Amino acid sequence: MDECIRIPRRQFNLALAGTLGLALPLGARAQQKIPDRPIMLTVPFAPGGSNDIMGRAIAERLSTRFGHNVVVENRPGAGSVVGAEHVARSRPDGTNLLLISAAFTMTPAVTALSYDPLKSFVPVAMLAMGPSVIAVTSSFPANTVQELIDYSHKHPGKVFFGSAGVASFQHFAIELFKMKSGADLTVVQYKGGGPALLDLVAGNVQVSLGSLIQMRPFLESGKIKLLAIAGPKRVAFLPKIPTLKEAGIDIDMRNWWALLAPTGTPDSIVQQFHDEVNVVLKNPKVEQRFAAEGADTMPMSREQLAAFLKEQLAKWAEVAAKTGIKKN
């Protein structure tokens, strides 16, 4: 008679559980890896904006490292809410990620959500931070922030500002600017920074306050002009453009970008994503590419990102209360 092969009871139970699709013990779950199939990265804004630019840049690098595609899917609407809702409901199996920016921590201040911005997601990695800028159409008569303010007072209700949507980064930024400066600007809401920027270039709106990363190509082509940097310091490749603080308006409106995963995603997979992203961010070519767009890579631990999100949620809730931003 053939000799029996003895399989340890624990090994047999794990194999049986895997075959039947049963939940594996914690020790086995801890070894789960990033799935070897396409990963969806949801960008909750339309193509062409800073979120889309950042999402595609990081997806390209991660695709190379994983050996399979990280696919960017744009789901614009409601100031990032539509895309965030989609990912909150998606399978937490390591194939779904959400790119967020400052808007993610702004919308809860004015919008009833079907998800909890902290409990429905787990922090994966911080990507970068960059200044925003005040830009106007190339033909607009103002060349300084004070000239813009003065012109708006002489033409009340006739200077239009393009926003990426209700409770978007641009919406909060311009309402804060209006409150601090007294400028008379009429806000026009779009479904993303890309469409808003295209209408700025076309002259359908005259003013925008958005991320430098999306403005630069149009600045270099002469289709828009910058009045000020809404950050703590001047930008190295734009040494003649003053900060808003230098123009007498003390506002720091930097945008930032990070990655989240739906709650329930195995911690081992989240940690692998975190580690891989941080490897990408340390690549000198990536640092140089972001710097050329006016953004700085900003690696953080997962715990630091969680604390940062809590701080930002509290900050923008206070700004909404002071500026009176309300959902349309």
mmCIF file of C-alpha atoms in Angstrom:
data_model
loop_
_atom_site.group_PDB
_atom_site.id
_atom_site.type_symbol
_atom_site.label_atom_id
_atom_site.label_comp_id
_atom_site.label_asym_id
_atom_site.label_seq_id
_atom_site.Cartn_x
_atom_site.Cartn_y
_atom_site.Cartn_z
ATOM 1 C CA MET A 1 0.000 0.000 0.000
ATOM 2 C CA ASP A 2 1.203 3.535 -0.876
ATOM 3 C CA GLU A 3 2.539 5.543 1.997
ATOM 4 C CA CYS A 4 0.123 8.241 3.225
ATOM 5 C CA ILE A 5 1.195 11.879 2.980
ATOM 6 C CA ARG A 6 0.606 13.641 6.272
ATOM 7 C CA ILE A 7 -0.530 17.262 6.009
ATOM 8 C CA PRO A 8 -0.408 19.369 9.188
ATOM 9 C CA ARG A 9 -3.926 20.236 10.374
ATOM 10 C CA ARG A 10 -3.339 24.042 10.224
ATOM 11 C CA GLN A 11 -1.995 23.860 6.643
ATOM 12 C CA PHE A 12 -4.938 21.677 5.592
ATOM 13 C CA ASN A 13 -7.453 24.087 7.124
ATOM 14 C CA LEU A 14 -5.894 27.076 5.337
ATOM 15 C CA ALA A 15 -5.911 25.253 2.009
ATOM 16 C CA LEU A 16 -9.537 24.193 2.494
ATOM 17 C CA ALA A 17 -10.577 27.738 3.447
ATOM 18 C CA GLY A 18 -8.911 29.132 0.349
ATOM 19 C CA THR A 19 -10.554 26.526 -1.885
ATOM 20 C CA LEU A 20 -14.002 27.225 -0.476
ATOM 21 C CA GLY A 21 -13.529 31.005 -0.553
ATOM 22 C CA LEU A 22 -13.816 31.234 3.232
ATOM 23 C CA ALA A 23 -12.253 34.026 5.256
ATOM 24 C CA LEU A 24 -8.648 33.261 6.087
ATOM 25 C CA PRO A 25 -7.176 33.703 9.570
ATOM 26 C CA LEU A 26 -5.519 37.032 10.359
ATOM 27 C CA GLY A 27 -2.012 35.664 9.852
ATOM 28 C CA ALA A 28 -2.880 34.517 6.342
ATOM 29 C CA ARG A 29 -4.707 37.729 5.426
ATOM 30 C CA ALA A 30 -1.640 39.731 6.502
ATOM 31 C CA GLN A 31 0.309 38.268 3.574
ATOM 32 C CA GLN A 32 -2.092 39.470 0.877
ATOM 33 C CA LYS A 33 -0.412 41.397 -1.926
ATOM 34 C CA ILE A 34 -1.448 44.019 -4.472
ATOM 35 C CA PRO A 35 -3.612 42.153 -7.019
ATOM 36 C CA ASP A 36 -1.918 41.212 -10.287
ATOM 37 C CA ARG A 37 -4.595 42.864 -12.423
ATOM 38 C CA PRO A 38 -5.575 46.426 -13.416
ATOM 39 C CA ILE A 39 -6.082 48.888 -10.573
ATOM 40 C CA MET A 40 -8.629 51.695 -10.916
ATOM 41 C CA LEU A 41 -7.544 55.132 -9.741
ATOM 42 C CA THR A 42 -10.607 57.360 -9.521
ATOM 43 C CA VAL A 43 -10.024 61.073 -10.088
ATOM 44 C CA PRO A 44 -13.165 62.897 -8.889
ATOM 45 C CA PHE A 45 -12.794 65.783 -11.352
ATOM 46 C CA ALA A 46 -12.914 66.246 -15.114
ATOM 47 C CA PRO A 47 -9.821 65.744 -17.299
ATOM 48 C CA GLY A 48 -7.412 68.645 -17.624
ATOM 49 C CA GLY A 49 -7.399 69.927 -14.040
ATOM 50 C CA SER A 50 -4.619 69.617 -11.457
ATOM 51 C CA ASN A 51 -6.166 66.466 -9.957
ATOM 52 C CA ASP A 52 -6.187 64.771 -13.360
ATOM 53 C CA ILE A 53 -2.598 65.818 -14.072
ATOM 54 C CA MET A 54 -1.410 64.510 -10.718
ATOM 55 C CA GLY A 55 -3.432 61.292 -11.002
ATOM 56 C CA ARG A 56 -2.059 60.431 -14.421
ATOM 57 C CA ALA A 57 1.508 61.225 -13.389
ATOM 58 C CA ILE A 58 1.404 58.863 -10.399
ATOM 59 C CA ALA A 59 -0.579 56.184 -12.271
ATOM 60 C CA GLU A 60 2.067 56.061 -15.011
ATOM 61 C CA ARG A 61 4.857 55.476 -12.499
ATOM 62 C CA LEU A 62 2.946 52.894 -10.471
ATOM 63 C CA SER A 63 1.996 50.995 -13.629
ATOM 64 C CA THR A 64 5.680 50.620 -14.424
ATOM 65 C CA ARG A 65 6.488 49.382 -10.942
ATOM 66 C CA PHE A 66 3.559 46.939 -10.741
ATOM 67 C CA GLY A 67 3.959 45.584 -14.251
ATOM 68 C CA HIS A 68 0.257 46.097 -14.982
ATOM 69 C CA ASN A 69 -1.952 49.112 -15.565
ATOM 70 C CA VAL A 70 -3.130 51.606 -12.996
ATOM 71 C CA VAL A 71 -6.075 53.048 -14.925
ATOM 72 C CA VAL A 72 -7.268 56.606 -14.308
ATOM 73 C CA GLU A 73 -11.044 56.998 -14.340
ATOM 74 C CA ASN A 74 -12.505 60.508 -14.152
ATOM 75 C CA ARG A 75 -15.774 60.741 -12.201
ATOM 76 C CA PRO A 76 -16.495 64.468 -11.834
ATOM 77 C CA GLY A 77 -19.370 66.045 -9.976
ATOM 78 C CA ALA A 78 -20.414 67.803 -6.773
ATOM 79 C CA GLY A 79 -16.945 69.025 -5.844
ATOM 80 C CA SER A 80 -15.383 65.513 -5.736
ATOM 81 C CA VAL A 81 -18.367 63.850 -4.022
ATOM 82 C CA VAL A 82 -19.435 61.685 -6.990
ATOM 83 C CA GLY A 83 -16.011 60.086 -7.340
ATOM 84 C CA ALA A 84 -15.557 59.657 -3.602
ATOM 85 C CA GLU A 85 -18.966 57.977 -3.271
ATOM 86 C CA HIS A 86 -18.025 55.548 -6.031
ATOM 87 C CA VAL A 87 -14.802 54.478 -4.323
ATOM 88 C CA ALA A 88 -16.439 54.300 -0.884
ATOM 89 C CA ARG A 89 -18.854 51.707 -2.343
ATOM 90 C CA SER A 90 -16.230 49.834 -4.360
ATOM 91 C CA ARG A 91 -14.751 46.460 -3.446
ATOM 92 C CA PRO A 92 -11.969 46.804 -0.857
ATOM 93 C CA ASP A 93 -9.812 44.217 -2.594
ATOM 94 C CA GLY A 94 -6.822 46.349 -3.496
ATOM 95 C CA THR A 95 -8.008 47.250 -6.990
ATOM 96 C CA ASN A 96 -9.586 50.615 -6.128
ATOM 97 C CA LEU A 97 -7.891 53.869 -5.154
ATOM 98 C CA LEU A 98 -9.135 57.452 -4.848
ATOM 99 C CA LEU A 99 -7.063 60.521 -5.609
ATOM 100 C CA ILE A 100 -8.024 63.364 -3.301
ATOM 101 C CA SER A 101 -7.052 66.993 -2.999
ATOM 102 C CA ALA A 102 -7.986 69.878 -0.730
ATOM 103 C CA ALA A 103 -11.571 69.724 -2.053
ATOM 104 C CA PHE A 104 -12.056 66.382 -0.300
ATOM 105 C CA THR A 105 -11.764 68.134 3.068
ATOM 106 C CA MET A 106 -13.831 71.146 1.963
ATOM 107 C CA THR A 107 -17.029 69.533 0.658
ATOM 108 C CA PRO A 108 -18.035 68.027 4.033
ATOM 109 C CA ALA A 109 -18.377 71.564 5.378
ATOM 110 C CA VAL A 110 -21.281 72.354 3.053
ATOM 111 C CA THR A 111 -22.549 69.071 1.645
ATOM 112 C CA ALA A 112 -24.491 66.155 3.146
ATOM 113 C CA LEU A 113 -22.470 63.044 2.277
ATOM 114 C CA SER A 114 -23.366 59.386 1.941
ATOM 115 C CA TYR A 115 -19.888 58.515 3.179
ATOM 116 C CA ASP A 116 -17.690 59.536 6.097
ATOM 117 C CA PRO A 117 -14.476 61.214 4.862
ATOM 118 C CA LEU A 118 -12.499 59.561 7.659
ATOM 119 C CA LYS A 119 -14.307 56.282 8.361
ATOM 120 C CA SER A 120 -15.130 55.244 4.776
ATOM 121 C CA PHE A 121 -11.510 55.360 3.628
ATOM 122 C CA VAL A 122 -8.037 54.484 4.820
ATOM 123 C CA PRO A 123 -5.056 56.775 4.143
ATOM 124 C CA VAL A 124 -2.594 55.370 1.610
ATOM 125 C CA ALA A 125 -0.059 58.097 0.844
ATOM 126 C CA MET A 126 0.456 61.824 0.534
ATOM 127 C CA LEU A 127 1.742 62.802 -2.912
ATOM 128 C CA ALA A 128 2.537 66.492 -3.230
ATOM 129 C CA MET A 129 1.662 70.053 -2.326
ATOM 130 C CA GLY A 130 1.727 73.096 -4.557
ATOM 131 C CA PRO A 131 0.748 76.767 -4.529
ATOM 132 C CA SER A 132 -2.287 78.157 -6.241
ATOM 133 C CA VAL A 133 -2.177 81.331 -8.302
ATOM 134 C CA ILE A 134 -4.506 84.135 -9.284
ATOM 135 C CA ALA A 135 -4.736 84.231 -13.066
ATOM 136 C CA VAL A 136 -6.665 86.394 -15.507
ATOM 137 C CA THR A 137 -7.231 86.277 -19.262
ATOM 138 C CA SER A 138 -4.397 87.772 -21.280
ATOM 139 C CA SER A 139 -6.582 90.689 -22.420
ATOM 140 C CA PHE A 140 -7.873 91.589 -18.961
ATOM 141 C CA PRO A 141 -6.852 95.186 -18.086
ATOM 142 C CA ALA A 142 -5.565 94.385 -14.575
ATOM 143 C CA ASN A 143 -1.889 93.485 -14.105
ATOM 144 C CA THR A 144 -1.780 93.432 -10.305
ATOM 145 C CA VAL A 145 -4.063 92.161 -7.560
ATOM 146 C CA GLN A 146 -4.945 95.711 -6.512
ATOM 147 C CA GLU A 147 -5.847 96.613 -10.092
ATOM 148 C CA LEU A 148 -8.132 93.542 -10.208
ATOM 149 C CA ILE A 149 -9.861 94.633 -7.002
ATOM 150 C CA ASP A 150 -10.256 98.212 -8.231
ATOM 151 C CA TYR A 151 -11.610 97.057 -11.607
ATOM 152 C CA SER A 152 -14.151 94.771 -9.913
ATOM 153 C CA HIS A 153 -15.459 97.713 -7.877
ATOM 154 C CA LYS A 154 -15.849 99.826 -11.010
ATOM 155 C CA HIS A 155 -17.700 96.978 -12.777
ATOM 156 C CA PRO A 156 -19.759 95.312 -10.027
ATOM 157 C CA GLY A 157 -21.233 91.950 -10.948
ATOM 158 C CA LYS A 158 -19.451 91.885 -14.303
ATOM 159 C CA VAL A 159 -16.142 90.205 -13.419
ATOM 160 C CA PHE A 160 -16.606 86.438 -13.561
ATOM 161 C CA PHE A 161 -14.573 83.826 -11.742
ATOM 162 C CA GLY A 162 -14.443 80.186 -12.911
ATOM 163 C CA SER A 163 -14.734 77.565 -10.155
ATOM 164 C CA ALA A 164 -14.282 73.781 -10.430
ATOM 165 C CA GLY A 165 -17.627 73.292 -8.653
ATOM 166 C CA VAL A 166 -19.505 74.015 -5.459
ATOM 167 C CA ALA A 167 -17.231 73.493 -2.435
ATOM 168 C CA SER A 168 -14.247 72.807 -4.708
ATOM 169 C CA PHE A 169 -10.785 74.127 -3.909
ATOM 170 C CA GLN A 170 -11.332 77.075 -6.270
ATOM 171 C CA HIS A 171 -14.693 77.875 -4.687
ATOM 172 C CA PHE A 172 -13.262 78.036 -1.171
ATOM 173 C CA ALA A 173 -10.181 79.908 -2.407
ATOM 174 C CA ILE A 174 -12.092 82.650 -4.176
ATOM 175 C CA GLU A 175 -14.628 83.127 -1.385
ATOM 176 C CA LEU A 176 -11.745 83.503 1.059
ATOM 177 C CA PHE A 177 -10.055 85.934 -1.335
ATOM 178 C CA LYS A 178 -13.264 87.961 -1.706
ATOM 179 C CA MET A 179 -13.680 88.108 2.062
ATOM 180 C CA LYS A 180 -10.089 89.243 2.655
ATOM 181 C CA SER A 181 -9.814 91.659 -0.288
ATOM 182 C CA GLY A 182 -13.335 93.005 -0.774
ATOM 183 C CA ALA A 183 -13.222 92.194 -4.503
ATOM 184 C CA ASP A 184 -16.565 92.060 -6.320
ATOM 185 C CA LEU A 185 -16.400 88.770 -8.281
ATOM 186 C CA THR A 186 -19.270 86.642 -9.595
ATOM 187 C CA VAL A 187 -18.587 82.914 -9.234
ATOM 188 C CA VAL A 188 -19.449 80.591 -12.136
ATOM 189 C CA GLN A 189 -19.496 76.883 -11.227
ATOM 190 C CA TYR A 190 -18.129 74.185 -13.569
ATOM 191 C CA LYS A 191 -17.762 70.411 -13.228
ATOM 192 C CA GLY A 192 -14.026 70.516 -12.815
ATOM 193 C CA GLY A 193 -10.943 72.706 -13.007
ATOM 194 C CA GLY A 194 -10.272 71.704 -16.616
ATOM 195 C CA PRO A 195 -13.515 73.125 -18.074
ATOM 196 C CA ALA A 196 -13.186 76.220 -15.887
ATOM 197 C CA LEU A 197 -9.645 76.802 -17.112
ATOM 198 C CA LEU A 198 -10.633 76.383 -20.768
ATOM 199 C CA ASP A 199 -13.324 79.036 -20.345
ATOM 200 C CA LEU A 200 -10.738 81.327 -18.740
ATOM 201 C CA VAL A 201 -8.476 80.876 -21.760
ATOM 202 C CA ALA A 202 -11.452 81.529 -24.061
ATOM 203 C CA GLY A 203 -12.353 84.688 -22.144
ATOM 204 C CA ASN A 204 -15.797 83.485 -21.050
ATOM 205 C CA VAL A 205 -14.686 84.120 -17.463
ATOM 206 C CA GLN A 206 -11.981 86.622 -16.570
ATOM 207 C CA VAL A 207 -10.448 85.324 -13.336
ATOM 208 C CA SER A 208 -9.345 82.054 -11.804
ATOM 209 C CA LEU A 209 -7.583 81.029 -8.622
ATOM 210 C CA GLY A 210 -6.264 77.517 -9.106
ATOM 211 C CA SER A 211 -3.239 75.245 -8.900
ATOM 212 C CA LEU A 212 -0.126 76.383 -10.723
ATOM 213 C CA ILE A 213 0.345 72.829 -11.981
ATOM 214 C CA GLN A 214 -2.646 73.230 -14.343
ATOM 215 C CA MET A 215 -2.037 76.884 -15.208
ATOM 216 C CA ARG A 216 1.550 76.689 -16.412
ATOM 217 C CA PRO A 217 1.014 75.496 -20.023
ATOM 218 C CA PHE A 218 -1.407 78.351 -20.717
ATOM 219 C CA LEU A 219 0.864 80.832 -18.987
ATOM 220 C CA GLU A 220 3.799 79.843 -21.203
ATOM 221 C CA SER A 221 1.651 80.148 -24.324
ATOM 222 C CA GLY A 222 0.609 83.663 -23.315
ATOM 223 C CA LYS A 223 -3.087 82.828 -23.101
ATOM 224 C CA ILE A 224 -3.329 83.834 -19.433
ATOM 225 C CA LYS A 225 -1.306 86.007 -17.087
ATOM 226 C CA LEU A 226 -0.587 85.594 -13.397
ATOM 227 C CA LEU A 227 -1.162 88.298 -10.823
ATOM 228 C CA ALA A 228 -0.023 86.600 -7.622
ATOM 229 C CA ILE A 229 1.087 83.391 -5.912
ATOM 230 C CA ALA A 230 -1.375 82.266 -3.236
ATOM 231 C CA GLY A 231 1.328 80.521 -1.231
ATOM 232 C CA PRO A 232 3.923 81.341 1.446
ATOM 233 C CA LYS A 233 6.742 82.212 -0.991
ATOM 234 C CA ARG A 234 7.483 83.121 -4.584
ATOM 235 C CA VAL A 235 7.994 80.337 -7.109
ATOM 236 C CA ALA A 236 11.560 79.843 -8.337
ATOM 237 C CA PHE A 237 10.712 79.880 -12.054
ATOM 238 C CA LEU A 238 8.359 82.881 -11.613
ATOM 239 C CA PRO A 239 10.540 85.226 -9.548
ATOM 240 C CA LYS A 240 8.700 88.398 -10.619
ATOM 241 C CA ILE A 241 5.237 87.207 -9.504
ATOM 242 C CA PRO A 242 4.554 88.404 -5.930
ATOM 243 C CA THR A 243 2.728 86.450 -3.265
ATOM 244 C CA LEU A 244 -0.714 87.548 -2.145
ATOM 245 C CA LYS A 245 0.813 88.444 1.212
ATOM 246 C CA GLU A 246 3.206 90.815 -0.553
ATOM 247 C CA ALA A 247 0.178 92.298 -2.280
ATOM 248 C CA GLY A 248 -1.359 92.979 1.148
ATOM 249 C CA ILE A 249 -3.699 89.960 1.396
ATOM 250 C CA ASP A 250 -2.508 87.352 3.874
ATOM 251 C CA ILE A 251 -3.838 84.092 2.383
ATOM 252 C CA ASP A 252 -2.024 80.777 1.975
ATOM 253 C CA MET A 253 -4.026 78.661 -0.489
ATOM 254 C CA ARG A 254 -1.856 75.663 -1.350
ATOM 255 C CA ASN A 255 -3.469 72.621 -2.907
ATOM 256 C CA TRP A 256 -2.334 69.082 -2.132
ATOM 257 C CA TRP A 257 -2.925 65.579 -3.463
ATOM 258 C CA ALA A 258 -3.083 62.198 -1.740
ATOM 259 C CA LEU A 259 -4.336 58.639 -2.229
ATOM 260 C CA LEU A 260 -6.991 56.787 -0.235
ATOM 261 C CA ALA A 261 -8.432 53.275 -0.430
ATOM 262 C CA PRO A 262 -11.898 52.087 0.616
ATOM 263 C CA THR A 263 -12.130 50.920 4.222
ATOM 264 C CA GLY A 264 -11.724 47.170 4.437
ATOM 265 C CA THR A 265 -8.797 47.035 2.027
ATOM 266 C CA PRO A 266 -6.302 44.618 3.640
ATOM 267 C CA ASP A 267 -3.720 46.505 5.647
ATOM 268 C CA SER A 268 -0.864 44.627 4.002
ATOM 269 C CA ILE A 269 -2.025 45.841 0.573
ATOM 270 C CA VAL A 270 -2.445 49.427 1.810
ATOM 271 C CA GLN A 271 1.077 49.320 3.219
ATOM 272 C CA GLN A 272 2.456 48.023 -0.084
ATOM 273 C CA PHE A 273 0.740 50.864 -1.946
ATOM 274 C CA HIS A 274 2.185 53.320 0.579
ATOM 275 C CA ASP A 275 5.696 51.934 0.190
ATOM 276 C CA GLU A 276 5.527 51.884 -3.614
ATOM 277 C CA VAL A 277 4.234 55.459 -3.806
ATOM 278 C CA ASN A 278 7.015 56.691 -1.540
ATOM 279 C CA VAL A 279 9.604 54.968 -3.721
ATOM 280 C CA VAL A 280 8.133 56.826 -6.705
ATOM 281 C CA LEU A 281 8.175 60.147 -4.852
ATOM 282 C CA LYS A 282 11.877 59.752 -4.039
ATOM 283 C CA ASN A 283 12.733 59.318 -7.715
ATOM 284 C CA PRO A 284 14.728 62.430 -8.739
ATOM 285 C CA LYS A 285 12.918 62.556 -12.098
ATOM 286 C CA VAL A 286 9.544 62.643 -10.338
ATOM 287 C CA GLU A 287 10.730 65.334 -7.919
ATOM 288 C CA GLN A 288 12.026 67.388 -10.855
ATOM 289 C CA ARG A 289 8.805 66.920 -12.825
ATOM 290 C CA PHE A 290 6.653 68.090 -9.913
ATOM 291 C CA ALA A 291 9.013 70.990 -9.172
ATOM 292 C CA ALA A 292 8.790 72.082 -12.808
ATOM 293 C CA GLU A 293 5.018 72.318 -12.331
ATOM 294 C CA GLY A 294 5.392 74.300 -9.101
ATOM 295 C CA ALA A 295 4.631 71.411 -6.727
ATOM 296 C CA ASP A 296 6.781 69.662 -4.119
ATOM 297 C CA THR A 297 6.624 65.947 -3.345
ATOM 298 C CA MET A 298 5.407 65.554 0.227
ATOM 299 C CA PRO A 299 5.958 62.030 1.643
ATOM 300 C CA MET A 300 4.144 61.327 4.932
ATOM 301 C CA SER A 301 3.514 58.276 7.042
ATOM 302 C CA ARG A 302 -0.015 56.876 6.936
ATOM 303 C CA GLU A 303 -0.534 58.134 10.490
ATOM 304 C CA GLN A 304 0.646 61.621 9.568
ATOM 305 C CA LEU A 305 -1.729 61.697 6.595
ATOM 306 C CA ALA A 306 -4.644 60.657 8.832
ATOM 307 C CA ALA A 307 -3.836 63.496 11.260
ATOM 308 C CA PHE A 308 -3.453 65.949 8.355
ATOM 309 C CA LEU A 309 -6.903 65.072 6.991
ATOM 310 C CA LYS A 310 -8.513 65.641 10.403
ATOM 311 C CA GLU A 311 -6.818 69.032 10.681
ATOM 312 C CA GLN A 312 -7.902 70.066 7.181
ATOM 313 C CA LEU A 313 -11.532 69.051 7.778
ATOM 314 C CA ALA A 314 -11.648 71.249 10.888
ATOM 315 C CA LYS A 315 -9.933 74.155 9.098
ATOM 316 C CA TRP A 316 -12.329 74.301 6.148
ATOM 317 C CA ALA A 317 -15.407 73.854 8.314
ATOM 318 C CA GLU A 318 -14.338 77.053 10.059
ATOM 319 C CA VAL A 319 -13.689 78.857 6.749
ATOM 320 C CA ALA A 320 -17.136 77.820 5.433
ATOM 321 C CA ALA A 321 -18.772 79.218 8.544
ATOM 322 C CA LYS A 322 -16.912 82.527 8.240
ATOM 323 C CA THR A 323 -17.387 83.037 4.501
ATOM 324 C CA GLY A 324 -20.952 81.777 4.357
ATOM 325 C CA ILE A 325 -20.266 79.218 1.605
ATOM 326 C CA LYS A 326 -23.408 77.197 1.050
ATOM 327 C CA LYS A 327 -24.361 74.358 -1.258
ATOM 328 C CA ASN A 328 -26.228 75.582 -4.343
#
